[in-house]
GROMACS .gro file of C-alpha atoms in nm:
model
  350
    1UNK     CA    1  -0.786   2.924   0.561
    2UNK     CA    2  -0.988   2.789   0.267
    3UNK     CA    3  -0.697   2.565   0.171
    4UNK     CA    4  -0.676   2.424   0.524
    5UNK     CA    5  -1.050   2.356   0.530
    6UNK     CA    6  -1.027   2.184   0.192
    7UNK     CA    7  -0.735   1.972   0.313
    8UNK     CA    8  -0.922   1.871   0.629
    9UNK     CA    9  -1.228   1.777   0.424
   10UNK     CA   10  -1.012   1.572   0.186
   11UNK     CA   11  -0.847   1.385   0.474
   12UNK     CA   12  -1.186   1.313   0.631
   13UNK     CA   13  -1.326   1.186   0.300
   14UNK     CA   14  -1.016   0.971   0.246
   15UNK     CA   15  -1.057   0.821   0.593
   16UNK     CA   16  -1.420   0.728   0.530
   17UNK     CA   17  -1.336   0.586   0.186
   18UNK     CA   18  -1.051   0.374   0.324
   19UNK     CA   19  -1.266   0.241   0.606
   20UNK     CA   20  -1.555   0.159   0.369
   21UNK     CA   21  -1.315  -0.023   0.136
   22UNK     CA   22  -1.168  -0.229   0.420
   23UNK     CA   23  -1.513  -0.315   0.553
   24UNK     CA   24  -1.628  -0.435   0.212
   25UNK     CA   25  -1.304  -0.628   0.158
   26UNK     CA   26  -1.345  -0.825   0.482
   27UNK     CA   27  -1.712  -0.898   0.422
   28UNK     CA   28  -1.877  -0.641   0.651
   29UNK     CA   29  -2.166  -0.419   0.550
   30UNK     CA   30  -2.010  -0.070   0.519
   31UNK     CA   31  -2.321   0.141   0.585
   32UNK     CA   32  -2.424  -0.011   0.924
   33UNK     CA   33  -2.061  -0.009   1.041
   34UNK     CA   34  -2.004   0.353   0.936
   35UNK     CA   35  -2.333   0.452   1.096
   36UNK     CA   36  -2.219   0.294   1.424
   37UNK     CA   37  -1.884   0.472   1.393
   38UNK     CA   38  -2.064   0.803   1.347
   39UNK     CA   39  -2.294   0.745   1.644
   40UNK     CA   40  -1.999   0.667   1.867
   41UNK     CA   41  -1.793   0.970   1.765
   42UNK     CA   42  -2.006   1.261   1.639
   43UNK     CA   43  -2.361   1.124   1.645
   44UNK     CA   44  -2.468   1.305   1.961
   45UNK     CA   45  -2.354   1.588   2.182
   46UNK     CA   46  -2.256   1.339   2.450
   47UNK     CA   47  -2.056   1.126   2.205
   48UNK     CA   48  -1.868   1.431   2.080
   49UNK     CA   49  -1.785   1.579   2.419
   50UNK     CA   50  -1.754   1.271   2.638
   51UNK     CA   51  -1.590   1.032   2.393
   52UNK     CA   52  -1.423   1.203   2.099
   53UNK     CA   53  -1.286   1.515   2.270
   54UNK     CA   54  -1.189   1.327   2.586
   55UNK     CA   55  -0.985   1.079   2.380
   56UNK     CA   56  -0.845   1.361   2.168
   57UNK     CA   57  -0.701   1.542   2.472
   58UNK     CA   58  -0.401   1.314   2.546
   59UNK     CA   59  -0.351   1.265   2.171
   60UNK     CA   60  -0.331   1.642   2.124
   61UNK     CA   61  -0.071   1.698   2.395
   62UNK     CA   62   0.130   1.391   2.297
   63UNK     CA   63   0.105   1.495   1.932
   64UNK     CA   64   0.261   1.828   2.026
   65UNK     CA   65   0.540   1.636   2.199
   66UNK     CA   66   0.612   1.445   1.878
   67UNK     CA   67   0.589   1.763   1.671
   68UNK     CA   68   0.847   1.949   1.882
   69UNK     CA   69   1.094   1.661   1.870
   70UNK     CA   70   1.054   1.586   1.501
   71UNK     CA   71   1.084   1.957   1.414
   72UNK     CA   72   1.432   1.949   1.565
   73UNK     CA   73   1.524   1.631   1.382
   74UNK     CA   74   1.491   1.418   1.696
   75UNK     CA   75   1.299   1.095   1.626
   76UNK     CA   76   1.143   1.062   1.968
   77UNK     CA   77   0.950   0.733   1.942
   78UNK     CA   78   0.937   0.715   2.322
   79UNK     CA   79   0.634   0.935   2.380
   80UNK     CA   80   0.441   0.630   2.504
   81UNK     CA   81   0.695   0.562   2.777
   82UNK     CA   82   0.723   0.929   2.869
   83UNK     CA   83   0.344   0.948   2.893
   84UNK     CA   84   0.344   0.650   3.131
   85UNK     CA   85   0.621   0.808   3.337
   86UNK     CA   86   0.421   1.130   3.364
   87UNK     CA   87   0.106   0.944   3.464
   88UNK     CA   88   0.300   0.754   3.730
   89UNK     CA   89   0.456   1.072   3.869
   90UNK     CA   90   0.122   1.255   3.881
   91UNK     CA   91  -0.055   0.965   4.053
   92UNK     CA   92   0.226   0.911   4.305
   93UNK     CA   93   0.238   1.282   4.388
   94UNK     CA   94  -0.139   1.304   4.442
   95UNK     CA   95  -0.136   0.996   4.665
   96UNK     CA   96   0.164   1.117   4.864
   97UNK     CA   97   0.043   1.469   4.938
   98UNK     CA   98  -0.339   1.479   4.950
   99UNK     CA   99  -0.324   1.753   5.214
  100UNK     CA  100  -0.216   2.013   4.956
  101UNK     CA  101  -0.576   2.073   4.853
  102UNK     CA  102  -0.626   2.295   4.550
  103UNK     CA  103  -0.252   2.297   4.483
  104UNK     CA  104  -0.266   1.926   4.399
  105UNK     CA  105  -0.396   1.988   4.047
  106UNK     CA  106  -0.125   2.226   3.917
  107UNK     CA  107   0.153   2.062   4.114
  108UNK     CA  108   0.043   1.717   3.998
  109UNK     CA  109   0.048   1.835   3.637
  110UNK     CA  110   0.399   1.973   3.692
  111UNK     CA  111   0.504   1.643   3.849
  112UNK     CA  112   0.379   1.462   3.540
  113UNK     CA  113   0.571   1.696   3.311
  114UNK     CA  114   0.887   1.647   3.517
  115UNK     CA  115   0.838   1.271   3.511
  116UNK     CA  116   0.816   1.267   3.133
  117UNK     CA  117   1.115   1.499   3.104
  118UNK     CA  118   1.319   1.276   3.334
  119UNK     CA  119   1.224   0.968   3.130
  120UNK     CA  120   1.338   1.145   2.812
  121UNK     CA  121   1.669   1.237   2.974
  122UNK     CA  122   1.799   0.880   2.944
  123UNK     CA  123   1.774   0.853   2.563
  124UNK     CA  124   1.889   1.215   2.530
  125UNK     CA  125   2.205   1.139   2.731
  126UNK     CA  126   2.272   0.818   2.537
  127UNK     CA  127   2.240   1.003   2.208
  128UNK     CA  128   2.467   1.293   2.300
  129UNK     CA  129   2.728   1.099   2.495
  130UNK     CA  130   2.749   0.773   2.302
  131UNK     CA  131   2.568   0.846   1.975
  132UNK     CA  132   2.296   0.585   2.042
  133UNK     CA  133   2.010   0.621   1.794
  134UNK     CA  134   1.710   0.763   1.976
  135UNK     CA  135   1.473   0.540   1.776
  136UNK     CA  136   1.624   0.233   1.944
  137UNK     CA  137   1.672   0.375   2.293
  138UNK     CA  138   1.326   0.532   2.317
  139UNK     CA  139   1.158   0.209   2.207
  140UNK     CA  140   1.346   0.023   2.480
  141UNK     CA  141   1.248   0.286   2.735
  142UNK     CA  142   0.883   0.240   2.631
  143UNK     CA  143   0.902  -0.127   2.726
  144UNK     CA  144   1.077  -0.045   3.054
  145UNK     CA  145   0.808   0.210   3.142
  146UNK     CA  146   0.532  -0.044   3.080
  147UNK     CA  147   0.699  -0.303   3.304
  148UNK     CA  148   0.766  -0.039   3.569
  149UNK     CA  149   0.400   0.060   3.584
  150UNK     CA  150   0.299  -0.306   3.614
  151UNK     CA  151   0.540  -0.355   3.903
  152UNK     CA  152   0.429  -0.039   4.084
  153UNK     CA  153   0.055  -0.109   4.066
  154UNK     CA  154   0.116  -0.464   4.193
  155UNK     CA  155   0.366  -0.358   4.458
  156UNK     CA  156   0.454  -0.023   4.620
  157UNK     CA  157   0.161   0.176   4.480
  158UNK     CA  158  -0.112  -0.093   4.486
  159UNK     CA  159  -0.445   0.004   4.638
  160UNK     CA  160  -0.491  -0.079   5.009
  161UNK     CA  161  -0.693  -0.401   4.966
  162UNK     CA  162  -0.427  -0.548   4.733
  163UNK     CA  163  -0.699  -0.700   4.514
  164UNK     CA  164  -0.677  -0.493   4.200
  165UNK     CA  165  -0.358  -0.409   4.004
  166UNK     CA  166  -0.400  -0.034   4.038
  167UNK     CA  167  -0.341   0.251   4.278
  168UNK     CA  168  -0.600   0.403   4.506
  169UNK     CA  169  -0.820   0.679   4.367
  170UNK     CA  170  -0.668   1.026   4.385
  171UNK     CA  171  -0.863   1.285   4.585
  172UNK     CA  172  -1.114   1.516   4.419
  173UNK     CA  173  -0.888   1.818   4.462
  174UNK     CA  174  -0.651   1.665   4.206
  175UNK     CA  175  -0.923   1.626   3.940
  176UNK     CA  176  -0.959   1.855   3.640
  177UNK     CA  177  -1.294   2.037   3.662
  178UNK     CA  178  -1.558   1.954   3.405
  179UNK     CA  179  -1.605   2.210   3.129
  180UNK     CA  180  -1.964   2.119   3.042
  181UNK     CA  181  -2.215   1.983   3.294
  182UNK     CA  182  -2.353   1.643   3.213
  183UNK     CA  183  -2.046   1.542   3.011
  184UNK     CA  184  -1.702   1.398   3.079
  185UNK     CA  185  -1.516   1.680   2.901
  186UNK     CA  186  -1.267   1.828   3.146
  187UNK     CA  187  -1.056   2.143   3.146
  188UNK     CA  188  -0.751   1.947   3.035
  189UNK     CA  189  -0.886   1.977   2.681
  190UNK     CA  190  -0.872   2.357   2.706
  191UNK     CA  191  -0.515   2.329   2.836
  192UNK     CA  192  -0.426   2.112   2.538
  193UNK     CA  193  -0.567   2.366   2.291
  194UNK     CA  194  -0.382   2.648   2.467
  195UNK     CA  195  -0.059   2.448   2.452
  196UNK     CA  196  -0.107   2.399   2.078
  197UNK     CA  197  -0.129   2.776   2.031
  198UNK     CA  198   0.178   2.831   2.248
  199UNK     CA  199   0.386   2.568   2.067
  200UNK     CA  200   0.285   2.712   1.729
  201UNK     CA  201   0.381   3.065   1.837
  202UNK     CA  202   0.720   2.953   1.968
  203UNK     CA  203   0.807   2.746   1.661
  204UNK     CA  204   0.676   2.996   1.405
  205UNK     CA  205   0.736   3.338   1.559
  206UNK     CA  206   1.050   3.321   1.777
  207UNK     CA  207   1.422   3.291   1.718
  208UNK     CA  208   1.432   2.965   1.914
  209UNK     CA  209   1.162   2.827   1.687
  210UNK     CA  210   1.358   2.930   1.379
  211UNK     CA  211   1.668   2.752   1.511
  212UNK     CA  212   1.454   2.447   1.586
  213UNK     CA  213   1.319   2.435   1.231
  214UNK     CA  214   1.660   2.503   1.080
  215UNK     CA  215   1.823   2.223   1.277
  216UNK     CA  216   1.550   1.983   1.173
  217UNK     CA  217   1.566   2.081   0.807
  218UNK     CA  218   1.945   2.065   0.772
  219UNK     CA  219   2.157   2.021   1.082
  220UNK     CA  220   2.488   2.079   0.900
  221UNK     CA  221   2.372   2.406   0.745
  222UNK     CA  222   2.223   2.525   1.073
  223UNK     CA  223   2.553   2.460   1.250
  224UNK     CA  224   2.788   2.601   0.989
  225UNK     CA  225   2.590   2.893   0.848
  226UNK     CA  226   2.361   2.972   1.141
  227UNK     CA  227   2.595   2.903   1.429
  228UNK     CA  228   2.336   2.677   1.596
  229UNK     CA  229   2.458   2.436   1.861
  230UNK     CA  230   2.260   2.148   1.712
  231UNK     CA  231   2.337   1.882   1.977
  232UNK     CA  232   2.235   2.115   2.261
  233UNK     CA  233   1.923   2.223   2.074
  234UNK     CA  234   1.829   1.861   2.007
  235UNK     CA  235   1.871   1.778   2.377
  236UNK     CA  236   1.645   2.069   2.477
  237UNK     CA  237   1.386   1.961   2.222
  238UNK     CA  238   1.406   1.610   2.367
  239UNK     CA  239   1.339   1.742   2.717
  240UNK     CA  240   1.047   1.962   2.607
  241UNK     CA  241   0.900   1.674   2.412
  242UNK     CA  242   0.927   1.447   2.714
  243UNK     CA  243   0.769   1.710   2.939
  244UNK     CA  244   0.471   1.746   2.705
  245UNK     CA  245   0.430   1.369   2.685
  246UNK     CA  246   0.446   1.344   3.065
  247UNK     CA  247   0.187   1.618   3.093
  248UNK     CA  248  -0.040   1.417   2.863
  249UNK     CA  249  -0.015   1.126   3.107
  250UNK     CA  250  -0.084   1.352   3.403
  251UNK     CA  251  -0.392   1.500   3.234
  252UNK     CA  252  -0.523   1.149   3.165
  253UNK     CA  253  -0.482   1.057   3.533
  254UNK     CA  254  -0.632   1.381   3.662
  255UNK     CA  255  -0.916   1.407   3.411
  256UNK     CA  256  -1.025   1.054   3.317
  257UNK     CA  257  -0.896   0.753   3.512
  258UNK     CA  258  -0.820   0.910   3.856
  259UNK     CA  259  -0.592   0.613   3.927
  260UNK     CA  260  -0.290   0.445   3.777
  261UNK     CA  261  -0.333   0.092   3.646
  262UNK     CA  262  -0.187  -0.147   3.391
  263UNK     CA  263  -0.250  -0.060   3.026
  264UNK     CA  264  -0.368   0.286   3.120
  265UNK     CA  265  -0.265   0.403   2.775
  266UNK     CA  266  -0.419   0.221   2.476
  267UNK     CA  267  -0.119   0.328   2.271
  268UNK     CA  268  -0.170   0.705   2.290
  269UNK     CA  269   0.203   0.765   2.251
  270UNK     CA  270   0.223   0.567   1.929
  271UNK     CA  271  -0.098   0.714   1.786
  272UNK     CA  272   0.042   1.059   1.864
  273UNK     CA  273   0.313   0.998   1.604
  274UNK     CA  274   0.042   0.952   1.344
  275UNK     CA  275  -0.137   1.263   1.475
  276UNK     CA  276   0.176   1.476   1.435
  277UNK     CA  277   0.265   1.336   1.092
  278UNK     CA  278  -0.086   1.392   0.960
  279UNK     CA  279  -0.061   1.752   1.082
  280UNK     CA  280   0.279   1.778   0.908
  281UNK     CA  281   0.427   1.884   1.244
  282UNK     CA  282   0.220   2.206   1.246
  283UNK     CA  283   0.103   2.263   1.604
  284UNK     CA  284  -0.220   2.430   1.487
  285UNK     CA  285  -0.306   2.138   1.262
  286UNK     CA  286  -0.243   1.895   1.548
  287UNK     CA  287  -0.579   2.004   1.695
  288UNK     CA  288  -0.804   1.876   1.412
  289UNK     CA  289  -0.572   1.580   1.358
  290UNK     CA  290  -0.608   1.476   1.724
  291UNK     CA  291  -0.985   1.518   1.703
  292UNK     CA  292  -0.994   1.299   1.391
  293UNK     CA  293  -0.798   1.021   1.559
  294UNK     CA  294  -0.997   1.068   1.878
  295UNK     CA  295  -1.318   1.020   1.681
  296UNK     CA  296  -1.179   0.703   1.524
  297UNK     CA  297  -1.083   0.569   1.867
  298UNK     CA  298  -1.425   0.659   2.009
  299UNK     CA  299  -1.619   0.524   1.711
  300UNK     CA  300  -1.423   0.198   1.695
  301UNK     CA  301  -1.577   0.077   2.018
  302UNK     CA  302  -1.929   0.159   1.901
  303UNK     CA  303  -1.862  -0.006   1.566
  304UNK     CA  304  -1.748  -0.325   1.735
  305UNK     CA  305  -2.036  -0.320   1.982
  306UNK     CA  306  -2.320  -0.234   1.743
  307UNK     CA  307  -2.204  -0.377   1.410
  308UNK     CA  308  -1.973  -0.659   1.517
  309UNK     CA  309  -1.675  -0.510   1.333
  310UNK     CA  310  -1.333  -0.558   1.502
  311UNK     CA  311  -1.199  -0.229   1.633
  312UNK     CA  312  -0.855  -0.318   1.497
  313UNK     CA  313  -0.975  -0.220   1.148
  314UNK     CA  314  -0.960   0.142   1.262
  315UNK     CA  315  -0.590   0.097   1.340
  316UNK     CA  316  -0.539  -0.029   0.985
  317UNK     CA  317  -0.714   0.280   0.850
  318UNK     CA  318  -0.493   0.504   1.064
  319UNK     CA  319  -0.180   0.336   0.930
  320UNK     CA  320  -0.291   0.354   0.566
  321UNK     CA  321  -0.393   0.716   0.610
  322UNK     CA  322  -0.047   0.810   0.734
  323UNK     CA  323   0.116   0.621   0.447
  324UNK     CA  324  -0.100   0.815   0.202
  325UNK     CA  325  -0.005   1.147   0.360
  326UNK     CA  326   0.366   1.059   0.357
  327UNK     CA  327   0.346   0.947  -0.006
  328UNK     CA  328   0.172   1.270  -0.104
  329UNK     CA  329   0.435   1.474   0.078
  330UNK     CA  330   0.715   1.283  -0.099
  331UNK     CA  331   0.545   1.338  -0.434
  332UNK     CA  332   0.519   1.711  -0.367
  333UNK     CA  333   0.888   1.729  -0.284
  334UNK     CA  334   0.988   1.554  -0.608
  335UNK     CA  335   0.771   1.765  -0.836
  336UNK     CA  336   0.980   1.976  -1.071
  337UNK     CA  337   0.961   2.345  -0.997
  338UNK     CA  338   0.924   2.599  -1.273
  339UNK     CA  339   1.156   2.895  -1.231
  340UNK     CA  340   1.039   3.218  -1.392
  341UNK     CA  341   1.327   3.427  -1.524
  342UNK     CA  342   1.319   3.773  -1.664
  343UNK     CA  343   1.374   3.779  -2.040
  344UNK     CA  344   1.501   4.096  -2.206
  345UNK     CA  345   1.334   4.177  -2.534
  346UNK     CA  346   1.545   4.380  -2.778
  347UNK     CA  347   1.403   4.712  -2.891
  348UNK     CA  348   1.267   4.715  -3.247
  349UNK     CA  349   1.495   4.858  -3.513
  350UNK     CA  350   1.412   5.213  -3.624
   0.00000   0.00000   0.00000
């Protein structure tokens, strides 16, 4: 536990140092900008609950989606598209069946998960049937999902007045309840934390999780020595990853936006890759990692508004931070290991 706390503190300090260096390099005063970043992310109870944790919620669930796929050796770069598919499915379901009442919330979340899973099925089929690299196919499916959402909110799902490129508002029964009065923090955050615990338990404590880790570490060894059906396992991991990403989109619809519109995701699916990599694919570590990136996303707006610093600098910090973590991990892997062997000492002569 102490080691994890020390690592989290080191990552936080590195983030602040990188941001201060970039601010100074581009001619901005670091202290006022960092103060604005703090006020927008952790500076008040409202900033923490209504900005940082709300933004961290879809990042947490989507980060778990990336973690599951990458653990199995599946490079699912399509979490963004699967998130959009889940958001679309959840919104369409809520608009189509408002009479379901209290059942709208759980069924809408399930619809979102199914939408994300269905969107992941395409790249999964292409990989298993034709050997198409999932990095390429998922990126293409991301673009298709974005265009599909644009078409839907300007066509079949557009709100009744046909003025705005969005759907109508979903009914209150489909909203996640607020956790704390006077804030925007909804129960979807609690669901995300519970999912992180569940994913960690499955990957670390079950036979399926062991097969998942084995296939991701060395697919050939897992197949030959462990008897693991690696292609089937990879397909299942793809589906689970897509379902989690779709659920992230559904939670965003049901807890924050309450309608589907263009650019509903500011790149949550792509940021989730950074969240998972920073956590080193550990589901428990995805929680603080998502909160860190959520705080950066929340503070970037305040920094731009109060200090005149472009919010894009935060994206640069996120990218550099991930590069530093990957470089450190590569350095650890290449360090020579010292093997202690037992040495027999001859008995002294009598």
